[in-house]
């Protein structure tokens, strides 16, 4: 099982010594090669050639003669049971059970952690936009303030915390080991994360909560140019209280759509399982209960400038949530159809 083609070639250390770097690289690109009877300098040369070809190189070894190659590789993997101290000191990873299958498990875990960090960041970005845009509207168009500072604190320090943490413990996604390695210069925050968080999900969330805000104002008789909040900014106007409460509750409800959307960048939430992350479900339950307390309990109403809203208002917000969820599912379906060859984003 070492080779898979009939054109595989065996190159000994003596042959490698007489071979130019260009010839070596050409064989590494076009053929399956097995190197035999090589010394430490030969191993180092092979690793260097692979890296110069743009590959991400891992080297396993257990002896002193493996140390140069272990050090040169992007990641050196030393054997923990039979490996020498020199090999262990030269490596970035030590297999305590000397089992190569552990390398596969480590790669899967590493990829999962990387992807989960991206999910967490995308989720945070997605609801920062509907928090910021209302104040931009207030400054540019002189509309009544759509959300208060205390309500933003309630979101950032209360409702978002548990769902965000739950994204950090998502299980590895299906097919994550079928993806090629990430480019070395690929960071966590890239154009895909920025677009999906700030532009796609962020603007959809903003459109939903601002639509709910203006709907309440217009139903109450407000028209552009009318002032609702008093000069002392206590938000005593009942219509304004209800409108700002709709924005606050709207952002929380949109967070539910966001957190399910962010569980995977490529796969439908139905493929990875809606009930697969128990902490996420508890987090959603907590943010709903917490929001209900802030909206309906008199003490919290005074502190956070909220007021009770009716079931029809909740229904409108949950309808917006479903729209965002469907939009994200359609985006994933479109991207999967467009990209026949999966690539880590």
XYZ file of C-alpha atoms in Angstrom:
345
model
C 0.000 0.000 0.000
C 2.984 2.359 -0.066
C 2.497 3.103 -3.784
C -0.605 3.122 -5.953
C 0.676 3.400 -9.551
C 2.802 1.201 -11.808
C 5.101 4.140 -12.517
C 6.332 4.442 -8.934
C 10.083 4.783 -8.608
C 12.534 3.782 -5.890
C 15.464 6.149 -5.392
C 18.356 5.171 -3.157
C 20.521 7.545 -1.224
C 23.409 7.034 -3.641
C 21.201 7.909 -6.609
C 19.848 10.929 -4.773
C 23.380 12.221 -4.164
C 24.035 12.247 -7.921
C 20.673 13.903 -8.715
C 20.219 17.639 -9.270
C 17.631 19.625 -7.338
C 15.593 20.252 -10.479
C 15.504 16.565 -11.354
C 14.453 15.710 -7.803
C 11.630 18.256 -7.871
C 10.455 17.001 -11.258
C 10.218 13.445 -9.928
C 8.372 14.595 -6.789
C 5.806 16.385 -8.944
C 5.227 13.748 -11.621
C 5.908 10.415 -9.938
C 5.326 8.379 -6.828
C 8.726 8.042 -5.217
C 10.014 5.808 -2.428
C 13.396 6.792 -0.992
C 15.528 3.999 0.446
C 18.906 3.759 2.199
C 19.108 7.488 2.779
C 21.121 9.422 5.344
C 20.059 12.532 7.330
C 21.286 14.905 4.602
C 19.138 13.150 2.031
C 16.022 13.379 4.199
C 16.648 17.070 4.720
C 17.056 17.595 0.994
C 13.769 15.832 0.193
C 11.886 17.912 2.766
C 13.450 21.112 1.403
C 12.457 20.177 -2.160
C 8.861 19.528 -1.125
C 8.672 22.889 0.680
C 10.167 24.761 -2.269
C 7.427 23.245 -4.426
C 4.887 24.952 -2.164
C 3.821 21.931 -0.143
C 3.052 21.851 3.559
C 5.344 19.129 4.863
C 5.025 16.854 7.872
C 7.816 14.468 8.834
C 7.655 11.536 11.232
C 10.740 10.093 12.845
C 12.195 8.468 15.942
C 15.976 8.570 15.635
C 18.843 11.027 15.776
C 19.190 10.831 11.983
C 15.620 12.124 11.608
C 16.280 15.317 13.588
C 17.320 17.614 10.671
C 14.257 16.675 8.628
C 11.961 16.974 11.659
C 13.290 20.473 12.296
C 13.036 21.568 8.656
C 9.449 20.352 8.149
C 6.439 22.555 8.757
C 5.555 20.128 11.506
C 7.794 17.397 12.845
C 6.162 14.390 14.512
C 8.344 12.310 16.835
C 7.541 8.944 18.362
C 6.901 9.173 22.087
C 7.610 5.554 23.041
C 10.617 4.601 20.960
C 11.760 8.062 19.880
C 15.106 9.476 20.987
C 15.366 12.664 23.024
C 16.974 14.420 20.058
C 14.012 13.543 17.817
C 11.522 14.728 20.442
C 13.351 18.031 20.933
C 13.371 18.633 17.165
C 9.654 17.951 16.681
C 6.551 20.082 17.207
C 4.367 17.080 18.016
C 5.075 13.900 19.963
C 2.930 10.797 19.516
C 2.717 9.374 23.012
C 1.249 6.116 21.653
C 3.427 5.895 18.500
C 0.214 5.402 16.528
C 0.048 7.126 13.142
C -3.745 7.195 13.391
C -3.320 9.756 16.169
C -1.905 12.155 13.581
C -5.155 11.949 11.634
C -7.158 12.623 14.793
C -4.944 15.604 15.608
C -5.409 17.061 12.123
C -9.179 16.655 12.406
C -9.190 18.317 15.811
C -7.003 21.165 14.587
C -9.177 21.814 11.556
C -12.289 21.700 13.707
C -10.873 24.228 16.184
C -9.870 26.570 13.342
C -13.313 26.355 11.749
C -15.062 26.851 15.100
C -13.109 30.070 15.704
C -14.284 31.311 12.308
C -17.875 30.398 13.203
C -17.601 32.327 16.463
C -16.204 35.417 14.717
C -18.818 35.309 11.939
C -21.580 35.082 14.547
C -20.215 38.105 16.429
C -19.812 40.144 13.241
C -23.349 39.309 12.099
C -25.061 41.037 15.021
C -22.599 43.912 15.379
C -24.015 45.439 12.200
C -27.637 45.787 13.430
C -26.240 47.294 16.644
C -24.185 49.927 14.821
C -26.386 50.847 11.842
C -29.289 52.238 13.945
C -26.929 54.806 15.480
C -25.637 55.687 12.015
C -29.238 56.251 10.902
C -29.830 58.356 13.993
C -26.786 60.524 13.250
C -27.376 60.905 9.513
C -31.136 61.069 9.212
C -32.120 62.430 12.650
C -34.543 59.585 13.313
C -35.463 58.650 16.892
C -32.722 56.531 18.493
C -33.593 52.909 17.570
C -31.779 51.184 20.473
C -30.334 52.231 23.819
C -26.849 51.690 25.198
C -28.207 49.532 28.021
C -29.989 47.291 25.530
C -26.750 46.837 23.581
C -24.995 45.867 26.804
C -27.748 43.349 27.510
C -27.087 41.801 24.093
C -23.291 41.820 24.234
C -22.966 40.666 27.842
C -26.125 38.599 28.166
C -27.922 37.040 25.219
C -24.993 36.337 22.904
C -22.554 34.732 25.341
C -23.742 31.121 25.632
C -24.584 30.605 21.931
C -21.201 32.065 20.963
C -19.397 29.733 23.365
C -21.425 26.807 22.063
C -20.104 27.422 18.547
C -16.613 26.911 19.935
C -17.334 23.276 20.797
C -19.006 22.233 17.556
C -18.055 18.744 16.411
C -15.986 18.335 13.211
C -18.114 18.868 10.136
C -18.791 16.061 7.641
C -16.022 15.798 5.039
C -13.603 18.077 6.888
C -10.771 15.567 6.315
C -11.445 15.478 2.562
C -10.429 19.128 2.210
C -6.898 20.092 1.144
C -4.601 21.908 3.572
C -5.130 25.621 4.011
C -2.623 27.940 2.319
C 0.032 29.097 4.771
C -1.021 32.743 4.461
C -4.702 31.967 5.019
C -5.823 33.688 8.219
C -8.873 33.218 10.392
C -10.452 36.514 9.351
C -10.555 36.496 5.561
C -12.791 37.993 2.887
C -15.297 35.156 3.222
C -15.720 35.700 6.969
C -15.992 39.472 6.533
C -18.507 39.211 3.692
C -20.640 36.562 5.366
C -20.604 38.254 8.771
C -20.773 41.947 7.983
C -22.412 42.038 4.552
C -24.635 39.009 4.051
C -25.893 38.116 7.533
C -25.196 41.552 9.012
C -27.226 43.518 6.486
C -30.042 40.952 6.479
C -30.268 41.294 10.265
C -30.186 45.069 10.024
C -32.906 45.158 7.394
C -35.118 42.929 9.544
C -34.810 44.899 12.808
C -35.079 48.306 11.114
C -38.161 47.149 9.213
C -39.731 46.110 12.522
C -38.702 49.453 14.048
C -40.284 51.571 11.334
C -43.360 49.365 11.236
C -44.073 50.086 14.900
C -43.437 53.807 14.445
C -45.685 54.121 11.402
C -48.449 52.115 13.037
C -48.288 54.557 15.942
C -48.629 57.582 13.690
C -44.981 58.683 13.532
C -43.723 60.280 10.326
C -40.226 61.426 9.334
C -39.287 64.663 11.071
C -41.342 64.041 14.191
C -39.456 63.864 17.493
C -40.431 61.200 19.994
C -37.764 61.068 22.667
C -37.576 63.893 25.204
C -34.474 66.037 25.602
C -33.346 64.169 28.715
C -33.265 60.897 26.672
C -35.311 58.947 29.232
C -37.318 57.318 26.423
C -40.629 57.967 28.177
C -42.700 58.067 24.982
C -44.689 54.801 24.835
C -44.398 54.541 21.059
C -40.663 55.074 21.177
C -40.313 52.548 23.998
C -42.107 49.911 21.954
C -40.095 50.670 18.818
C -36.746 50.400 20.606
C -37.928 47.235 22.345
C -38.710 45.743 18.932
C -35.153 46.474 17.783
C -33.708 44.936 20.942
C -35.875 41.804 20.742
C -35.328 41.679 16.982
C -31.556 41.503 17.343
C -31.919 38.709 19.899
C -34.290 36.749 17.664
C -31.981 37.242 14.678
C -29.160 35.823 16.813
C -31.014 32.519 16.831
C -31.007 32.440 13.028
C -27.361 33.549 13.007
C -26.150 30.862 15.383
C -27.743 28.082 13.343
C -26.432 29.642 10.136
C -22.909 29.863 11.561
C -22.731 26.222 12.623
C -21.333 25.459 9.182
C -20.069 27.546 6.303
C -20.755 24.845 3.717
C -23.273 22.324 5.026
C -26.977 22.713 5.671
C -27.914 22.748 9.336
C -30.194 19.788 8.584
C -27.153 17.772 7.463
C -25.118 18.443 10.597
C -28.181 18.043 12.839
C -30.289 20.701 14.544
C -30.079 18.990 17.949
C -26.405 18.038 17.727
C -25.068 20.772 20.039
C -26.755 20.625 23.449
C -24.984 23.714 24.822
C -26.250 25.685 21.847
C -29.846 24.696 22.605
C -29.433 25.676 26.256
C -27.902 28.965 25.142
C -30.873 29.746 22.912
C -33.287 28.885 25.722
C -31.368 31.160 28.092
C -31.366 34.139 25.731
C -35.108 33.796 25.112
C -35.893 33.609 28.849
C -33.486 36.465 29.568
C -35.076 38.618 26.873
C -38.597 37.899 28.125
C -37.522 38.983 31.605
C -36.106 42.260 30.308
C -39.212 42.983 28.258
C -41.968 42.050 30.719
C -40.609 42.474 34.253
C -41.196 46.043 35.569
C -37.814 46.312 37.285
C -35.893 45.449 34.109
C -38.214 47.614 32.017
C -37.042 50.659 33.982
C -33.368 49.705 33.809
C -33.265 48.785 30.112
C -35.968 51.146 28.780
C -38.171 48.344 27.439
C -41.896 47.726 27.332
C -44.164 44.773 26.721
C -44.826 43.754 23.115
C -47.656 41.586 21.818
C -47.596 38.109 20.309
C -48.101 39.580 16.834
C -44.882 41.533 17.257
C -43.045 38.347 18.241
C -44.569 36.573 15.225
C -43.249 39.262 12.888
C -39.747 38.977 14.313
C -39.741 35.192 14.113
C -40.948 35.455 10.507
C -37.897 37.621 9.757
C -35.750 35.018 11.520
C -37.072 32.277 9.230
C -36.344 34.436 6.170
C -32.716 34.889 7.246
C -32.374 31.172 7.972
C -33.734 30.266 4.528
C -31.497 32.861 2.839
C -28.418 31.320 4.451
C -29.489 27.802 3.467
C -29.928 28.972 -0.128
C -26.481 30.595 -0.052
C -24.909 27.317 1.062
C -26.763 25.363 -1.614
C -25.626 27.836 -4.284
C -21.998 27.772 -3.126
C -21.915 23.969 -2.961
C -23.275 23.756 -6.490
C -20.787 26.341 -7.722
C -17.737 24.821 -6.065
C -17.448 21.253 -7.255
C -14.051 20.906 -5.574
C -14.310 21.767 -1.863
C -11.778 24.267 -0.560
C -11.198 25.399 3.031
C -12.328 29.011 3.261
